GROMACS .gro file of C-alpha atoms in nm:
model
  439
    1MET     CA    1   0.649  -2.326   1.880
    2PHE     CA    2   0.872  -2.182   1.633
    3CYS     CA    3   0.861  -2.346   1.282
    4LYS     CA    4   1.004  -2.343   0.933
    5THR     CA    5   0.694  -2.167   0.810
    6ASP     CA    6   0.745  -1.908   1.064
    7HIS     CA    7   1.101  -1.826   0.964
    8ARG     CA    8   1.002  -1.787   0.611
    9ILE     CA    9   0.705  -1.556   0.727
   10LEU     CA   10   0.965  -1.360   0.908
   11GLN     CA   11   1.202  -1.338   0.621
   12LEU     CA   12   0.985  -1.195   0.380
   13ALA     CA   13   0.799  -0.977   0.629
   14LEU     CA   14   1.091  -0.787   0.819
   15PRO     CA   15   1.231  -0.643   0.480
   16SER     CA   16   0.906  -0.539   0.376
   17ILE     CA   17   0.830  -0.359   0.716
   18VAL     CA   18   1.175  -0.187   0.663
   19SER     CA   19   1.078  -0.050   0.334
   20ASN     CA   20   0.743   0.059   0.431
   21VAL     CA   21   0.904   0.254   0.750
   22THR     CA   22   1.127   0.442   0.483
   23VAL     CA   23   0.823   0.604   0.315
   24PRO     CA   24   0.685   0.837   0.596
   25LEU     CA   25   1.076   0.914   0.669
   26LEU     CA   26   1.093   1.071   0.310
   27GLY     CA   27   0.773   1.251   0.366
   28LEU     CA   28   0.900   1.404   0.696
   29CYS     CA   29   1.208   1.532   0.536
   30ASP     CA   30   1.072   1.680   0.258
   31VAL     CA   31   0.840   1.864   0.496
   32THR     CA   32   1.118   1.958   0.713
   33ILE     CA   33   1.307   2.121   0.446
   34MET     CA   34   1.034   2.311   0.327
   35GLY     CA   35   0.982   2.450   0.685
   36HIS     CA   36   1.293   2.568   0.712
   37VAL     CA   37   1.326   2.774   0.389
   38GLY     CA   38   0.961   2.864   0.337
   39GLY     CA   39   0.634   2.913   0.508
   40ALA     CA   40   0.303   2.773   0.535
   41ALA     CA   41   0.196   2.776   0.172
   42HIS     CA   42   0.554   2.594   0.066
   43ILE     CA   43   0.467   2.302   0.315
   44GLY     CA   44   0.096   2.314   0.193
   45ALA     CA   45   0.237   2.292  -0.161
   46ILE     CA   46   0.433   1.978  -0.083
   47ALA     CA   47   0.122   1.825   0.092
   48VAL     CA   48  -0.105   1.901  -0.199
   49GLY     CA   49   0.138   1.765  -0.488
   50SER     CA   50   0.218   1.436  -0.282
   51MET     CA   51  -0.160   1.355  -0.210
   52ILE     CA   52  -0.208   1.391  -0.564
   53PHE     CA   53   0.064   1.160  -0.669
   54ASN     CA   54  -0.003   0.946  -0.389
   55VAL     CA   55  -0.381   0.896  -0.472
   56MET     CA   56  -0.295   0.842  -0.837
   57TYR     CA   57  -0.055   0.591  -0.800
   58TRP     CA   58  -0.256   0.410  -0.547
   59LEU     CA   59  -0.527   0.351  -0.743
   60PHE     CA   60  -0.285   0.149  -0.974
   61GLY     CA   61  -0.145  -0.068  -0.694
   62PHE     CA   62  -0.305  -0.343  -0.896
   63LEU     CA   63   0.018  -0.341  -1.082
   64ARG     CA   64   0.214  -0.456  -0.786
   65MET     CA   65  -0.047  -0.686  -0.614
   66GLY     CA   66  -0.176  -0.886  -0.914
   67THR     CA   67   0.188  -0.954  -1.024
   68SER     CA   68   0.297  -1.083  -0.682
   69GLY     CA   69  -0.023  -1.314  -0.645
   70LEU     CA   70   0.015  -1.479  -1.019
   71THR     CA   71   0.371  -1.481  -1.003
   72SER     CA   72   0.388  -1.666  -0.657
   73GLN     CA   73   0.124  -1.922  -0.777
   74ALA     CA   74   0.329  -1.975  -1.124
   75LEU     CA   75   0.644  -2.021  -0.895
   76GLY     CA   76   0.482  -2.269  -0.669
   77GLY     CA   77   0.366  -2.470  -1.016
   78ARG     CA   78   0.740  -2.443  -1.121
   79ARG     CA   79   0.614  -2.279  -1.453
   80MET     CA   80   0.920  -2.056  -1.473
   81GLY     CA   81   0.838  -1.944  -1.840
   82GLU     CA   82   0.516  -1.805  -1.706
   83THR     CA   83   0.690  -1.623  -1.428
   84VAL     CA   84   0.915  -1.436  -1.712
   85ALA     CA   85   0.588  -1.357  -1.941
   86LEU     CA   86   0.422  -1.215  -1.603
   87LEU     CA   87   0.723  -0.987  -1.546
   88CYS     CA   88   0.719  -0.854  -1.904
   89ARG     CA   89   0.346  -0.817  -1.866
   90SER     CA   90   0.347  -0.620  -1.599
   91LEU     CA   91   0.632  -0.398  -1.704
   92LEU     CA   92   0.460  -0.340  -2.023
   93VAL     CA   93   0.145  -0.233  -1.857
   94GLY     CA   94   0.296  -0.034  -1.574
   95MET     CA   95   0.528   0.183  -1.821
   96LEU     CA   96   0.245   0.239  -2.092
   97ILE     CA   97  -0.022   0.338  -1.835
   98GLY     CA   98   0.280   0.579  -1.688
   99LEU     CA   99   0.340   0.711  -2.035
  100ALA     CA  100  -0.048   0.754  -2.085
  101ILE     CA  101  -0.023   0.992  -1.754
  102VAL     CA  102   0.236   1.176  -1.893
  103VAL     CA  103   0.053   1.246  -2.210
  104MET     CA  104  -0.255   1.343  -2.022
  105GLN     CA  105  -0.061   1.538  -1.771
  106VAL     CA  106  -0.246   1.869  -1.844
  107PRO     CA  107  -0.627   1.772  -1.809
  108LEU     CA  108  -0.518   1.518  -1.528
  109GLY     CA  109  -0.362   1.813  -1.321
  110ARG     CA  110  -0.667   2.050  -1.384
  111VAL     CA  111  -0.910   1.768  -1.220
  112ALA     CA  112  -0.669   1.686  -0.943
  113PHE     CA  113  -0.626   2.059  -0.849
  114ALA     CA  114  -1.016   2.110  -0.871
  115VAL     CA  115  -1.076   1.806  -0.643
  116MET     CA  116  -0.794   1.941  -0.375
  117ARG     CA  117  -0.893   2.281  -0.401
  118PRO     CA  118  -0.583   2.450  -0.270
  119THR     CA  119  -0.542   2.809  -0.210
  120ALA     CA  120  -0.403   3.033  -0.473
  121ASP     CA  121  -0.072   3.081  -0.291
  122VAL     CA  122  -0.046   2.682  -0.229
  123ALA     CA  123  -0.181   2.618  -0.573
  124ALA     CA  124   0.120   2.843  -0.746
  125LEU     CA  125   0.379   2.630  -0.568
  126ALA     CA  126   0.225   2.309  -0.605
  127SER     CA  127   0.156   2.326  -0.992
  128PRO     CA  128   0.542   2.325  -1.058
  129TYR     CA  129   0.611   2.020  -0.820
  130TYR     CA  130   0.329   1.848  -1.023
  131SER     CA  131   0.432   1.925  -1.354
  132VAL     CA  132   0.813   1.792  -1.277
  133CYS     CA  133   0.708   1.483  -1.075
  134VAL     CA  134   0.476   1.358  -1.351
  135TRP     CA  135   0.753   1.268  -1.553
  136GLY     CA  136   0.821   1.010  -1.287
  137ALA     CA  137   0.513   0.821  -1.369
  138PRO     CA  138   0.662   0.559  -1.595
  139ALA     CA  139   0.929   0.487  -1.365
  140VAL     CA  140   0.685   0.459  -1.059
  141LEU     CA  141   0.454   0.233  -1.202
  142GLY     CA  142   0.717   0.020  -1.410
  143LEU     CA  143   0.869  -0.028  -1.086
  144TYR     CA  144   0.529  -0.180  -0.896
  145GLY     CA  145   0.549  -0.432  -1.156
  146LEU     CA  146   0.895  -0.531  -1.046
  147THR     CA  147   0.824  -0.501  -0.691
  148GLY     CA  148   0.535  -0.740  -0.726
  149TRP     CA  149   0.731  -0.978  -0.914
  150PHE     CA  150   1.008  -0.993  -0.677
  151VAL     CA  151   0.779  -1.074  -0.408
  152GLY     CA  152   0.586  -1.331  -0.596
  153MET     CA  153   0.953  -1.482  -0.621
  154GLN     CA  154   0.948  -1.495  -0.257
  155ASN     CA  155   1.225  -1.201  -0.239
  156THR     CA  156   1.135  -0.897  -0.018
  157ARG     CA  157   1.490  -0.827   0.032
  158THR     CA  158   1.532  -0.666  -0.332
  159PRO     CA  159   1.243  -0.439  -0.301
  160MET     CA  160   1.365  -0.327   0.074
  161LEU     CA  161   1.712  -0.247  -0.087
  162ILE     CA  162   1.546  -0.056  -0.379
  163ALA     CA  163   1.318   0.159  -0.149
  164VAL     CA  164   1.609   0.254   0.099
  165GLY     CA  165   1.835   0.321  -0.173
  166GLN     CA  166   1.558   0.544  -0.372
  167ASN     CA  167   1.468   0.736  -0.064
  168VAL     CA  168   1.855   0.797   0.051
  169VAL     CA  169   1.901   0.943  -0.327
  170ASN     CA  170   1.613   1.148  -0.292
  171ILE     CA  171   1.680   1.310   0.041
  172LEU     CA  172   2.014   1.386  -0.050
  173LEU     CA  173   1.906   1.568  -0.375
  174SER     CA  174   1.631   1.763  -0.228
  175LEU     CA  175   1.881   1.888   0.036
  176LEU     CA  176   2.130   1.966  -0.245
  177PHE     CA  177   1.894   2.132  -0.441
  178VAL     CA  178   1.702   2.318  -0.208
  179LEU     CA  179   1.942   2.421   0.080
  180VAL     CA  180   2.252   2.454  -0.172
  181TRP     CA  181   2.112   2.581  -0.472
  182GLY     CA  182   1.821   2.730  -0.359
  183MET     CA  183   1.566   2.580  -0.600
  184GLY     CA  184   1.267   2.538  -0.377
  185VAL     CA  185   0.958   2.342  -0.429
  186ARG     CA  186   1.084   2.264  -0.777
  187GLY     CA  187   1.385   2.147  -0.616
  188VAL     CA  188   1.229   1.892  -0.392
  189ALA     CA  189   1.023   1.787  -0.719
  190LEU     CA  190   1.336   1.734  -0.902
  191GLY     CA  191   1.520   1.520  -0.645
  192THR     CA  192   1.201   1.312  -0.633
  193LEU     CA  193   1.175   1.292  -1.016
  194ILE     CA  194   1.562   1.179  -1.039
  195ALA     CA  195   1.515   0.912  -0.752
  196GLN     CA  196   1.229   0.754  -0.884
  197TRP     CA  197   1.408   0.700  -1.221
  198ALA     CA  198   1.739   0.584  -1.018
  199GLY     CA  199   1.480   0.382  -0.824
  200PHE     CA  200   1.356   0.187  -1.140
  201LEU     CA  201   1.701   0.165  -1.320
  202PHE     CA  202   1.851  -0.002  -0.969
  203ALA     CA  203   1.551  -0.233  -0.973
  204ALA     CA  204   1.630  -0.333  -1.336
  205SER     CA  205   1.990  -0.397  -1.253
  206LEU     CA  206   1.919  -0.626  -0.959
  207LEU     CA  207   1.663  -0.815  -1.180
  208LEU     CA  208   1.988  -0.876  -1.436
  209LEU     CA  209   2.186  -0.950  -1.168
  210ARG     CA  210   2.000  -1.217  -1.012
  211TYR     CA  211   1.747  -1.346  -1.251
  212GLY     CA  212   1.926  -1.276  -1.560
  213ARG     CA  213   1.977  -1.687  -1.635
  214LEU     CA  214   1.621  -1.766  -1.574
  215LEU     CA  215   1.526  -1.464  -1.822
  216ARG     CA  216   1.786  -1.619  -2.087
  217ARG     CA  217   1.672  -1.962  -2.010
  218HIS     CA  218   1.293  -1.875  -2.087
  219PRO     CA  219   1.292  -1.603  -2.336
  220VAL     CA  220   0.951  -1.457  -2.427
  221GLY     CA  221   0.805  -1.269  -2.745
  222LEU     CA  222   0.538  -1.006  -2.757
  223ALA     CA  223   0.291  -1.275  -2.806
  224ASP     CA  224   0.368  -1.460  -2.482
  225VAL     CA  225   0.341  -1.116  -2.315
  226VAL     CA  226  -0.004  -1.038  -2.492
  227SER     CA  227  -0.153  -1.382  -2.469
  228ARG     CA  228  -0.293  -1.375  -2.118
  229LEU     CA  229  -0.357  -0.999  -2.099
  230GLY     CA  230  -0.729  -1.085  -2.070
  231ARG     CA  231  -0.672  -1.254  -1.720
  232PHE     CA  232  -0.466  -1.010  -1.610
  233PHE     CA  233  -0.686  -0.738  -1.655
  234ARG     CA  234  -0.985  -0.917  -1.504
  235LEU     CA  235  -0.771  -0.985  -1.172
  236ASN     CA  236  -0.667  -0.624  -1.202
  237LEU     CA  237  -0.992  -0.472  -1.252
  238ASP     CA  238  -1.119  -0.638  -0.918
  239ILE     CA  239  -0.808  -0.481  -0.725
  240PHE     CA  240  -0.842  -0.157  -0.877
  241LEU     CA  241  -1.199  -0.124  -0.783
  242ARG     CA  242  -1.139  -0.265  -0.446
  243THR     CA  243  -0.891   0.033  -0.430
  244VAL     CA  244  -1.134   0.304  -0.538
  245CYS     CA  245  -1.366   0.185  -0.212
  246LEU     CA  246  -1.066   0.206  -0.001
  247VAL     CA  247  -0.965   0.574  -0.145
  248ALA     CA  248  -1.340   0.676  -0.137
  249VAL     CA  249  -1.353   0.577   0.283
  250ASN     CA  250  -1.003   0.723   0.365
  251LEU     CA  251  -1.076   1.055   0.175
  252TYR     CA  252  -1.414   1.084   0.307
  253PHE     CA  253  -1.304   1.049   0.659
  254THR     CA  254  -1.055   1.317   0.621
  255SER     CA  255  -1.357   1.518   0.468
  256ALA     CA  256  -1.582   1.428   0.765
  257GLY     CA  257  -1.351   1.528   1.007
  258ALA     CA  258  -1.259   1.859   0.822
  259ALA     CA  259  -1.661   1.936   0.828
  260GLN     CA  260  -1.661   1.910   1.200
  261GLY     CA  261  -1.405   2.198   1.230
  262ALA     CA  262  -1.011   2.258   1.242
  263LEU     CA  263  -0.983   2.091   1.563
  264THR     CA  264  -1.159   1.781   1.500
  265LEU     CA  265  -0.972   1.739   1.170
  266ALA     CA  266  -0.624   1.809   1.336
  267ALA     CA  267  -0.753   1.553   1.624
  268ASN     CA  268  -0.812   1.259   1.356
  269THR     CA  269  -0.510   1.339   1.179
  270LEU     CA  270  -0.298   1.280   1.466
  271LEU     CA  271  -0.495   0.937   1.544
  272MET     CA  272  -0.479   0.817   1.208
  273GLN     CA  273  -0.102   0.814   1.260
  274LEU     CA  274  -0.158   0.525   1.505
  275PHE     CA  275  -0.354   0.337   1.224
  276THR     CA  276  -0.023   0.395   0.964
  277LEU     CA  277   0.204   0.268   1.213
  278PHE     CA  278   0.020  -0.024   1.263
  279SER     CA  279  -0.041  -0.062   0.877
  280TYR     CA  280   0.344  -0.043   0.806
  281VAL     CA  281   0.407  -0.360   1.034
  282MET     CA  282   0.093  -0.543   0.888
  283ASP     CA  283   0.162  -0.479   0.556
  284GLY     CA  284   0.470  -0.679   0.588
  285PHE     CA  285   0.300  -0.970   0.709
  286ALA     CA  286   0.022  -0.940   0.405
  287PHE     CA  287   0.355  -0.937   0.166
  288ALA     CA  288   0.443  -1.263   0.323
  289GLY     CA  289   0.097  -1.405   0.288
  290GLU     CA  290   0.098  -1.323  -0.108
  291ALA     CA  291   0.436  -1.485  -0.126
  292LEU     CA  292   0.357  -1.808   0.066
  293GLY     CA  293   0.008  -1.842   0.025
  294GLY     CA  294   0.015  -1.798  -0.359
  295ARG     CA  295   0.306  -2.021  -0.374
  296ALA     CA  296   0.165  -2.299  -0.172
  297TYR     CA  297  -0.192  -2.285  -0.379
  298GLY     CA  298  -0.002  -2.287  -0.715
  299ALA     CA  299   0.186  -2.620  -0.585
  300GLY     CA  300  -0.143  -2.740  -0.491
  301ASP     CA  301  -0.029  -2.805  -0.156
  302ALA     CA  302  -0.326  -2.768   0.100
  303GLU     CA  303  -0.132  -2.849   0.418
  304ARG     CA  304   0.122  -2.582   0.354
  305LEU     CA  305  -0.121  -2.338   0.270
  306ARG     CA  306  -0.331  -2.432   0.578
  307GLN     CA  307  -0.017  -2.403   0.806
  308THR     CA  308   0.088  -2.047   0.648
  309VAL     CA  309  -0.230  -1.930   0.704
  310ARG     CA  310  -0.279  -2.018   1.068
  311ARG     CA  311   0.104  -1.886   1.130
  312LEU     CA  312   0.033  -1.571   0.978
  313PHE     CA  313  -0.267  -1.517   1.177
  314GLY     CA  314  -0.055  -1.620   1.477
  315TRP     CA  315   0.195  -1.356   1.385
  316GLY     CA  316  -0.108  -1.095   1.326
  317ALA     CA  317  -0.236  -1.151   1.664
  318ALA     CA  318   0.099  -1.108   1.835
  319VAL     CA  319   0.127  -0.785   1.640
  320MET     CA  320  -0.242  -0.663   1.740
  321LEU     CA  321  -0.189  -0.756   2.102
  322LEU     CA  322   0.141  -0.546   2.113
  323PHE     CA  323   0.002  -0.259   1.901
  324THR     CA  324  -0.303  -0.268   2.134
  325LEU     CA  325  -0.096  -0.243   2.477
  326VAL     CA  326   0.153   0.022   2.361
  327TYR     CA  327  -0.144   0.210   2.232
  328TRP     CA  328  -0.351   0.191   2.549
  329LEU     CA  329  -0.053   0.268   2.758
  330GLY     CA  330   0.128   0.537   2.567
  331GLY     CA  331  -0.132   0.690   2.330
  332THR     CA  332  -0.178   1.005   2.500
  333ALA     CA  333   0.212   1.039   2.541
  334PHE     CA  334   0.224   0.973   2.159
  335LEU     CA  335  -0.002   1.245   2.085
  336GLY     CA  336   0.235   1.483   2.302
  337LEU     CA  337   0.527   1.394   2.093
  338LEU     CA  338   0.322   1.525   1.764
  339THR     CA  339   0.214   1.838   1.841
  340THR     CA  340   0.250   2.090   2.131
  341ASP     CA  341  -0.078   2.271   2.076
  342GLY     CA  342  -0.263   2.128   2.421
  343ALA     CA  343  -0.626   2.200   2.250
  344VAL     CA  344  -0.563   1.957   1.995
  345VAL     CA  345  -0.408   1.676   2.229
  346ARG     CA  346  -0.715   1.730   2.433
  347ALA     CA  347  -0.982   1.679   2.141
  348ALA     CA  348  -0.741   1.383   2.023
  349SER     CA  349  -0.770   1.205   2.374
  350ARG     CA  350  -1.154   1.217   2.351
  351TYR     CA  351  -1.152   0.997   2.049
  352LEU     CA  352  -0.814   0.784   2.156
  353PRO     CA  353  -0.994   0.485   2.278
  354TRP     CA  354  -1.158   0.425   1.938
  355ALA     CA  355  -0.783   0.454   1.755
  356VAL     CA  356  -0.655   0.194   2.053
  357LEU     CA  357  -0.927  -0.050   1.909
  358ILE     CA  358  -0.782  -0.019   1.523
  359PRO     CA  359  -0.538  -0.330   1.566
  360VAL     CA  360  -0.799  -0.545   1.701
  361ALA     CA  361  -1.052  -0.450   1.443
  362GLY     CA  362  -0.818  -0.415   1.134
  363MET     CA  363  -0.582  -0.736   1.162
  364ALA     CA  364  -0.765  -1.010   1.004
  365ALA     CA  365  -0.807  -0.744   0.705
  366PHE     CA  366  -0.443  -0.689   0.681
  367VAL     CA  367  -0.340  -1.074   0.675
  368TRP     CA  368  -0.662  -1.181   0.465
  369ASP     CA  369  -0.569  -0.913   0.219
  370GLY     CA  370  -0.235  -1.062   0.167
  371VAL     CA  371  -0.370  -1.418   0.128
  372PHE     CA  372  -0.624  -1.334  -0.102
  373ILE     CA  373  -0.377  -1.163  -0.317
  374GLY     CA  374  -0.128  -1.478  -0.332
  375LEU     CA  375  -0.443  -1.678  -0.422
  376THR     CA  376  -0.578  -1.451  -0.679
  377LEU     CA  377  -0.926  -1.423  -0.514
  378SER     CA  378  -0.951  -1.068  -0.617
  379ARG     CA  379  -1.330  -1.108  -0.661
  380GLY     CA  380  -1.367  -1.170  -0.290
  381MET     CA  381  -1.140  -0.878  -0.194
  382LEU     CA  382  -1.370  -0.646  -0.399
  383THR     CA  383  -1.682  -0.809  -0.247
  384SER     CA  384  -1.578  -0.757   0.106
  385CYS     CA  385  -1.436  -0.426   0.058
  386PHE     CA  386  -1.745  -0.283  -0.125
  387LEU     CA  387  -1.994  -0.417   0.143
  388ALA     CA  388  -1.768  -0.268   0.431
  389ALA     CA  389  -1.762   0.041   0.248
  390LEU     CA  390  -2.146   0.040   0.230
  391ALA     CA  391  -2.132  -0.046   0.609
  392PHE     CA  392  -1.941   0.259   0.657
  393PHE     CA  393  -2.134   0.533   0.495
  394ALA     CA  394  -2.473   0.369   0.658
  395LEU     CA  395  -2.346   0.396   1.001
  396TRP     CA  396  -2.185   0.744   0.935
  397PHE     CA  397  -2.478   0.911   0.774
  398GLY     CA  398  -2.704   0.734   1.021
  399LEU     CA  399  -2.547   0.800   1.348
  400SER     CA  400  -2.334   1.147   1.289
  401PRO     CA  401  -2.653   1.363   1.409
  402VAL     CA  402  -2.646   1.184   1.750
  403LEU     CA  403  -2.244   1.096   1.809
  404GLY     CA  404  -2.055   1.319   1.582
  405ASN     CA  405  -1.701   1.247   1.532
  406HIS     CA  406  -1.754   0.919   1.751
  407ALA     CA  407  -1.949   0.805   1.452
  408LEU     CA  408  -1.685   0.871   1.215
  409TRP     CA  409  -1.461   0.661   1.399
  410LEU     CA  410  -1.726   0.378   1.501
  411SER     CA  411  -1.773   0.347   1.099
  412LEU     CA  412  -1.401   0.311   1.046
  413LEU     CA  413  -1.369   0.023   1.290
  414VAL     CA  414  -1.680  -0.156   1.151
  415PHE     CA  415  -1.515  -0.100   0.804
  416LEU     CA  416  -1.206  -0.246   0.899
  417SER     CA  417  -1.367  -0.558   1.130
  418LEU     CA  418  -1.623  -0.623   0.850
  419ARG     CA  419  -1.372  -0.662   0.587
  420GLY     CA  420  -1.193  -0.922   0.790
  421LEU     CA  421  -1.521  -1.122   0.884
  422LEU     CA  422  -1.648  -1.109   0.508
  423GLN     CA  423  -1.277  -1.258   0.421
  424THR     CA  424  -1.302  -1.536   0.645
  425TRP     CA  425  -1.608  -1.674   0.518
  426LEU     CA  426  -1.506  -1.603   0.141
  427TYR     CA  427  -1.177  -1.787   0.206
  428ARG     CA  428  -1.354  -2.112   0.356
  429ARG     CA  429  -1.622  -2.083   0.052
  430SER     CA  430  -1.382  -2.013  -0.216
  431ILE     CA  431  -1.086  -2.266  -0.101
  432GLY     CA  432  -1.334  -2.564  -0.027
  433ARG     CA  433  -1.481  -2.508  -0.376
  434HIS     CA  434  -1.145  -2.572  -0.529
  435GLY     CA  435  -1.062  -2.892  -0.315
  436PHE     CA  436  -0.864  -2.733  -0.027
  437THR     CA  437  -1.120  -2.822   0.214
  438GLY     CA  438  -1.040  -2.735   0.549
  439ALA     CA  439  -0.787  -2.475   0.465
   0.00000   0.00000   0.00000
């Protein structure tokens, strides 16, 4: 039966889902622009440059996740001055890390290109893309902090407006710089850079517009911002290391597929789009878990926390069943939409049953990630992800000589499901220890 908690979950989840969907649309637009004005090297340059920044910024995702959990708890406890201090703290740390990236851009770029190992023609085009986009690091990481704070304040509509506005600016400027002014890859990079700073300034404007009274009522000094940096960094170190585990598994999945040949790599890449689509939707419910779970925990309301977790899993189960059914019935047709290469579609179809099981294996991990962030159970997130990553690599190296690419997909599904199972146990153990028995 639909209840007030369901309404709040959807109110927070749906705008986040819209925000997530804008991300692949932007990437598709950049690739399409380059595909019409250049060759394979131009498309490859965008792919390499984007991957460098995606991995780099993903590692600093703790700026968003750590901020949302702490802020939602402070809001639940009606500690409004602390919410303002958390905002300033996350902004300060994000901008400082961004400035450090700008200062260290040359050695960081050398390391990134050495790891990616693009061909000479692709590297020649990706290099100017990197050298332009790197100046957006302070804006991107500052926006991470602002987004996390908005989510913690139970507000996902503002991040949605920011994401949509930023991506529209990016697409329009890229079209102008490339198709009208003929700036090539550098034009795409410049459009991205301007959009990143425009998004940050737009977010700051919306912050002052909606929360200006709160900021004036609870002024904070530098001492307030610095006072609890220790806890902020302890929490975020766990999230950072957990993200390293995720990056290691994802990058190795791609690398192991590539080692089996171009056809297997292409097949795995197509099938991973099914995982990506599912993750965009489930991330919306994870955001709701961050906001609502953290607020209930901060208020000491065990019953509200129990109901939030139950309803989140109810919605997660519904999404899981829907995606599993759609992938089972329409997976092959979807692959045909992504490519006209019959050999790639046939290769991907051999592994499609594994991809159909992704929602079943991954649903619990997505929901628990949101709840754990809201409750600031960062050590539990790290522990579960680390152990699941060990299982992934153990299974792959043990079974790959016999099962080949099937072993890779089995390892990925075990990684996802084991995270969910471990987090279920850790949640009950941690909540019980803090007096929230039965949650």
